[in-house]
PDB file of C-alpha atoms in Angstrom:
ATOM      1  CA  MET Q  26      48.100 155.673 -71.467  1.00  0.00           C
ATOM      2  CA  LYS Q  27      49.557 157.019 -68.227  1.00  0.00           C
ATOM      3  CA  ILE Q  28      52.961 158.673 -68.117  1.00  0.00           C
ATOM      4  CA  LYS Q  29      55.020 159.981 -65.244  1.00  0.00           C
ATOM      5  CA  THR Q  30      55.970 163.632 -65.538  1.00  0.00           C
ATOM      6  CA  LYS Q  31      58.563 165.925 -64.032  1.00  0.00           C
ATOM      7  CA  PHE Q  32      56.101 168.322 -62.389  1.00  0.00           C
ATOM      8  CA  PHE Q  33      52.634 166.794 -62.570  1.00  0.00           C
ATOM      9  CA  SER Q  34      53.090 163.277 -61.144  1.00  0.00           C
ATOM     10  CA  GLU Q  35      51.225 160.859 -63.381  1.00  0.00           C
ATOM     11  CA  VAL Q  36      48.983 162.090 -66.196  1.00  0.00           C
ATOM     12  CA  GLU Q  37      46.720 160.395 -68.679  1.00  0.00           C
ATOM     13  CA  VAL Q  38      47.813 160.978 -72.279  1.00  0.00           C
ATOM     14  CA  GLU Q  39      46.030 159.918 -75.422  1.00  0.00           C
ATOM     15  CA  GLU Q  40      48.303 158.064 -77.869  1.00  0.00           C
ATOM     16  CA  GLU Q  41      47.165 160.503 -80.577  1.00  0.00           C
ATOM     17  CA  LYS Q  42      48.712 163.396 -78.609  1.00  0.00           C
ATOM     18  CA  ILE Q  43      52.244 161.992 -78.687  1.00  0.00           C
ATOM     19  CA  ILE Q  44      54.573 163.996 -80.926  1.00  0.00           C
ATOM     20  CA  ASN Q  45      57.497 162.139 -82.480  1.00  0.00           C
ATOM     21  CA  PHE Q  46      60.859 163.903 -82.715  1.00  0.00           C
ATOM     22  CA  PRO Q  47      62.882 161.630 -85.058  1.00  0.00           C
ATOM     23  CA  ASN Q  48      66.128 163.464 -84.190  1.00  0.00           C
ATOM     24  CA  GLY Q  49      65.256 164.266 -80.590  1.00  0.00           C
ATOM     25  CA  ILE Q  50      65.906 167.760 -79.249  1.00  0.00           C
ATOM     26  CA  ILE Q  51      69.286 169.492 -79.430  1.00  0.00           C
ATOM     27  CA  GLY Q  52      71.365 168.058 -76.611  1.00  0.00           C
ATOM     28  CA  PHE Q  53      68.816 165.313 -75.938  1.00  0.00           C
ATOM     29  CA  GLU Q  54      68.860 163.366 -79.186  1.00  0.00           C
ATOM     30  CA  ASP Q  55      67.844 160.096 -77.475  1.00  0.00           C
ATOM     31  CA  LEU Q  56      64.463 161.485 -76.403  1.00  0.00           C
ATOM     32  CA  LYS Q  57      62.043 160.973 -79.283  1.00  0.00           C
ATOM     33  CA  ARG Q  58      58.473 161.116 -77.929  1.00  0.00           C
ATOM     34  CA  PHE Q  59      56.855 164.124 -76.266  1.00  0.00           C
ATOM     35  CA  VAL Q  60      53.489 165.530 -75.254  1.00  0.00           C
ATOM     36  CA  LEU Q  61      52.403 169.101 -74.563  1.00  0.00           C
ATOM     37  CA  ILE Q  62      50.955 169.719 -71.110  1.00  0.00           C
ATOM     38  CA  ASP Q  63      49.275 172.968 -70.084  1.00  0.00           C
ATOM     39  CA  HIS Q  64      50.863 174.787 -67.163  1.00  0.00           C
ATOM     40  CA  PRO Q  65      48.254 175.169 -64.405  1.00  0.00           C
ATOM     41  CA  GLY Q  66      47.064 178.744 -64.042  1.00  0.00           C
ATOM     42  CA  SER Q  67      48.776 179.973 -67.213  1.00  0.00           C
ATOM     43  CA  ASP Q  68      47.380 180.452 -70.672  1.00  0.00           C
ATOM     44  CA  VAL Q  69      50.821 181.078 -72.190  1.00  0.00           C
ATOM     45  CA  ILE Q  70      53.144 178.413 -70.762  1.00  0.00           C
ATOM     46  CA  LYS Q  71      53.070 174.767 -71.755  1.00  0.00           C
ATOM     47  CA  TRP Q  72      55.451 171.920 -70.965  1.00  0.00           C
ATOM     48  CA  LEU Q  73      57.062 169.765 -73.630  1.00  0.00           C
ATOM     49  CA  GLN Q  74      57.228 166.592 -71.554  1.00  0.00           C
ATOM     50  CA  SER Q  75      59.196 163.523 -72.593  1.00  0.00           C
ATOM     51  CA  VAL Q  76      57.050 160.399 -72.689  1.00  0.00           C
ATOM     52  CA  ASP Q  77      60.040 158.136 -72.094  1.00  0.00           C
ATOM     53  CA  GLU Q  78      62.021 160.129 -69.502  1.00  0.00           C
ATOM     54  CA  ASP Q  79      59.786 161.427 -66.711  1.00  0.00           C
ATOM     55  CA  GLY Q  80      62.493 163.785 -65.423  1.00  0.00           C
ATOM     56  CA  PHE Q  81      62.711 165.748 -68.672  1.00  0.00           C
ATOM     57  CA  ALA Q  82      60.312 168.583 -69.503  1.00  0.00           C
ATOM     58  CA  LEU Q  83      60.869 171.967 -71.127  1.00  0.00           C
ATOM     59  CA  PRO Q  84      58.720 175.056 -70.553  1.00  0.00           C
ATOM     60  CA  VAL Q  85      57.628 176.478 -73.917  1.00  0.00           C
ATOM     61  CA  ILE Q  86      55.636 179.455 -75.158  1.00  0.00           C
ATOM     62  CA  ASP Q  87      54.080 180.663 -78.384  1.00  0.00           C
ATOM     63  CA  PRO Q  88      56.639 183.358 -79.250  1.00  0.00           C
ATOM     64  CA  VAL Q  89      54.176 185.432 -81.281  1.00  0.00           C
ATOM     65  CA  LYS Q  90      52.284 186.286 -78.074  1.00  0.00           C
ATOM     66  CA  PHE Q  91      55.391 188.140 -76.876  1.00  0.00           C
ATOM     67  CA  PHE Q  92      57.088 188.999 -80.171  1.00  0.00           C
ATOM     68  CA  PRO Q  93      54.320 189.645 -82.745  1.00  0.00           C
ATOM     69  CA  ASP Q  94      56.811 189.951 -85.616  1.00  0.00           C
ATOM     70  CA  TYR Q  95      58.556 186.650 -84.852  1.00  0.00           C
ATOM     71  CA  ALA Q  96      59.127 184.920 -88.190  1.00  0.00           C
ATOM     72  CA  PRO Q  97      61.945 182.376 -88.100  1.00  0.00           C
ATOM     73  CA  SER Q  98      63.676 181.718 -91.393  1.00  0.00           C
ATOM     74  CA  LEU Q  99      64.105 177.942 -91.497  1.00  0.00           C
ATOM     75  CA  CYS Q 100      65.804 175.590 -93.914  1.00  0.00           C
ATOM     76  CA  GLU Q 101      63.279 174.310 -96.459  1.00  0.00           C
ATOM     77  CA  SER Q 102      64.677 170.773 -96.282  1.00  0.00           C
ATOM     78  CA  ASP Q 103      64.122 170.741 -92.487  1.00  0.00           C
ATOM     79  CA  LEU Q 104      60.491 171.698 -93.027  1.00  0.00           C
ATOM     80  CA  LYS Q 105      60.105 168.961 -95.671  1.00  0.00           C
ATOM     81  CA  LYS Q 106      61.370 166.370 -93.151  1.00  0.00           C
ATOM     82  CA  LEU Q 107      58.447 167.411 -90.969  1.00  0.00           C
ATOM     83  CA  LYS Q 108      56.120 167.094 -93.991  1.00  0.00           C
ATOM     84  CA  LEU Q 109      55.472 170.847 -93.952  1.00  0.00           C
ATOM     85  CA  ASN Q 110      55.196 173.039 -97.033  1.00  0.00           C
ATOM     86  CA  SER Q 111      55.914 176.221 -95.088  1.00  0.00           C
ATOM     87  CA  ILE Q 112      56.329 177.543 -91.562  1.00  0.00           C
ATOM     88  CA  GLU Q 113      52.753 178.844 -91.756  1.00  0.00           C
ATOM     89  CA  ASP Q 114      51.567 175.216 -91.615  1.00  0.00           C
ATOM     90  CA  ALA Q 115      53.434 174.583 -88.335  1.00  0.00           C
ATOM     91  CA  VAL Q 116      52.941 175.171 -84.648  1.00  0.00           C
ATOM     92  CA  VAL Q 117      56.018 177.073 -83.480  1.00  0.00           C
ATOM     93  CA  LEU Q 118      57.051 177.142 -79.828  1.00  0.00           C
ATOM     94  CA  CYS Q 119      60.141 178.488 -78.090  1.00  0.00           C
ATOM     95  CA  VAL Q 120      61.876 177.176 -74.985  1.00  0.00           C
ATOM     96  CA  LEU Q 121      61.944 179.290 -71.838  1.00  0.00           C
ATOM     97  CA  SER Q 122      64.875 179.460 -69.451  1.00  0.00           C
ATOM     98  CA  VAL Q 123      63.615 180.441 -66.010  1.00  0.00           C
ATOM     99  CA  PRO Q 124      66.345 181.256 -63.480  1.00  0.00           C
ATOM    100  CA  GLN Q 125      65.841 181.692 -59.744  1.00  0.00           C
ATOM    101  CA  GLU Q 126      65.368 185.406 -60.355  1.00  0.00           C
ATOM    102  CA  VAL Q 127      62.315 184.948 -62.560  1.00  0.00           C
ATOM    103  CA  GLU Q 128      62.447 188.512 -63.857  1.00  0.00           C
ATOM    104  CA  ARG Q 129      65.561 187.384 -65.767  1.00  0.00           C
ATOM    105  CA  THR Q 130      63.624 184.790 -67.767  1.00  0.00           C
ATOM    106  CA  THR Q 131      64.799 184.354 -71.351  1.00  0.00           C
ATOM    107  CA  VAL Q 132      63.407 182.631 -74.414  1.00  0.00           C
ATOM    108  CA  ASN Q 133      65.325 180.820 -77.151  1.00  0.00           C
ATOM    109  CA  LEU Q 134      64.221 182.495 -80.382  1.00  0.00           C
ATOM    110  CA  LYS Q 135      67.162 180.979 -82.283  1.00  0.00           C
ATOM    111  CA  GLY Q 136      66.118 177.331 -81.819  1.00  0.00           C
ATOM    112  CA  PRO Q 137      62.326 177.070 -82.150  1.00  0.00           C
ATOM    113  CA  ILE Q 138      60.421 173.846 -81.616  1.00  0.00           C
ATOM    114  CA  VAL Q 139      58.511 173.267 -84.863  1.00  0.00           C
ATOM    115  CA  LEU Q 140      55.532 170.907 -84.864  1.00  0.00           C
ATOM    116  CA  ASN Q 141      53.432 169.377 -87.605  1.00  0.00           C
ATOM    117  CA  SER Q 142      50.351 168.680 -85.522  1.00  0.00           C
ATOM    118  CA  LEU Q 143      48.598 166.681 -88.261  1.00  0.00           C
ATOM    119  CA  GLU Q 144      51.507 164.263 -88.696  1.00  0.00           C
ATOM    120  CA  ARG Q 145      52.514 164.444 -85.003  1.00  0.00           C
ATOM    121  CA  LEU Q 146      56.098 165.254 -85.989  1.00  0.00           C
ATOM    122  CA  GLY Q 147      58.418 167.711 -84.313  1.00  0.00           C
ATOM    123  CA  ALA Q 148      61.947 169.060 -84.389  1.00  0.00           C
ATOM    124  CA  GLN Q 149      64.034 171.750 -82.819  1.00  0.00           C
ATOM    125  CA  LEU Q 150      65.361 173.763 -85.748  1.00  0.00           C
ATOM    126  CA  ILE Q 151      67.799 176.645 -86.058  1.00  0.00           C
ATOM    127  CA  ALA Q 152      66.432 179.976 -87.272  1.00  0.00           C
ATOM    128  CA  GLU Q 153      68.728 181.606 -89.805  1.00  0.00           C
ATOM    129  CA  ASN Q 154      67.681 185.092 -88.642  1.00  0.00           C
ATOM    130  CA  PRO Q 155      70.797 186.822 -87.251  1.00  0.00           C
ATOM    131  CA  GLU Q 156      68.711 189.027 -84.938  1.00  0.00           C
ATOM    132  CA  TYR Q 157      67.336 186.083 -82.933  1.00  0.00           C
ATOM    133  CA  MET Q 158      69.194 185.086 -79.797  1.00  0.00           C
ATOM    134  CA  ILE Q 159      69.333 181.918 -77.716  1.00  0.00           C
ATOM    135  CA  LYS Q 160      68.734 183.964 -74.558  1.00  0.00           C
ATOM    136  CA  HIS Q 161      66.352 186.736 -75.528  1.00  0.00           C
ATOM    137  CA  PRO Q 162      64.846 188.583 -72.528  1.00  0.00           C
ATOM    138  CA  VAL Q 163      61.114 188.068 -72.095  1.00  0.00           C
ATOM    139  CA  THR Q 164      58.738 189.331 -69.421  1.00  0.00           C
ATOM    140  CA  ILE Q 165      56.398 186.547 -68.412  1.00  0.00           C
ATOM    141  CA  PHE Q 166      56.557 186.721 -64.647  1.00  0.00           C
ATOM    142  CA  GLN Q 167      56.011 189.902 -62.691  1.00  0.00           C
ATOM    143  CA  LYS Q 168      58.263 190.489 -59.725  1.00  0.00           C
ATOM    144  CA  LYS Q 169      56.182 190.389 -56.562  1.00  0.00           C
ATOM    145  CA  GLU Q 170      56.203 193.519 -54.437  1.00  0.00           C
ATOM    146  CA  THR Q 171      56.968 192.925 -50.769  1.00  0.00           C
TER     147      THR Q 171
END
């Protein structure tokens, strides 16, 4: 099927790639279906693109690539709703916030996106770890020298 996207015009998406978020994403509870799209020229950034709202997409990263010890403590009942036995069975992504001054980019370690890729289920959950912040500094973009 073809979907319109925020940044990539129209893209072809296989039905099997659609991830269902029964409760939506925090702040966007009405959006239930998403796909992951690779960011051109980057092997670390992906876009969590709404299938139903072409103007909504979130940049996401695998937090372990930047924070090797990242291990969110998540509510067991939340994992069960995603048909997961443990966090080790999930794909975990975190949302980037990229301001105009890209060197001030932050990542939300407190509210990871947790995916069960086999069941095509997803949710944004809250990590119980007190050390994780919603706006944790992360260096993804290098400031260009002029």
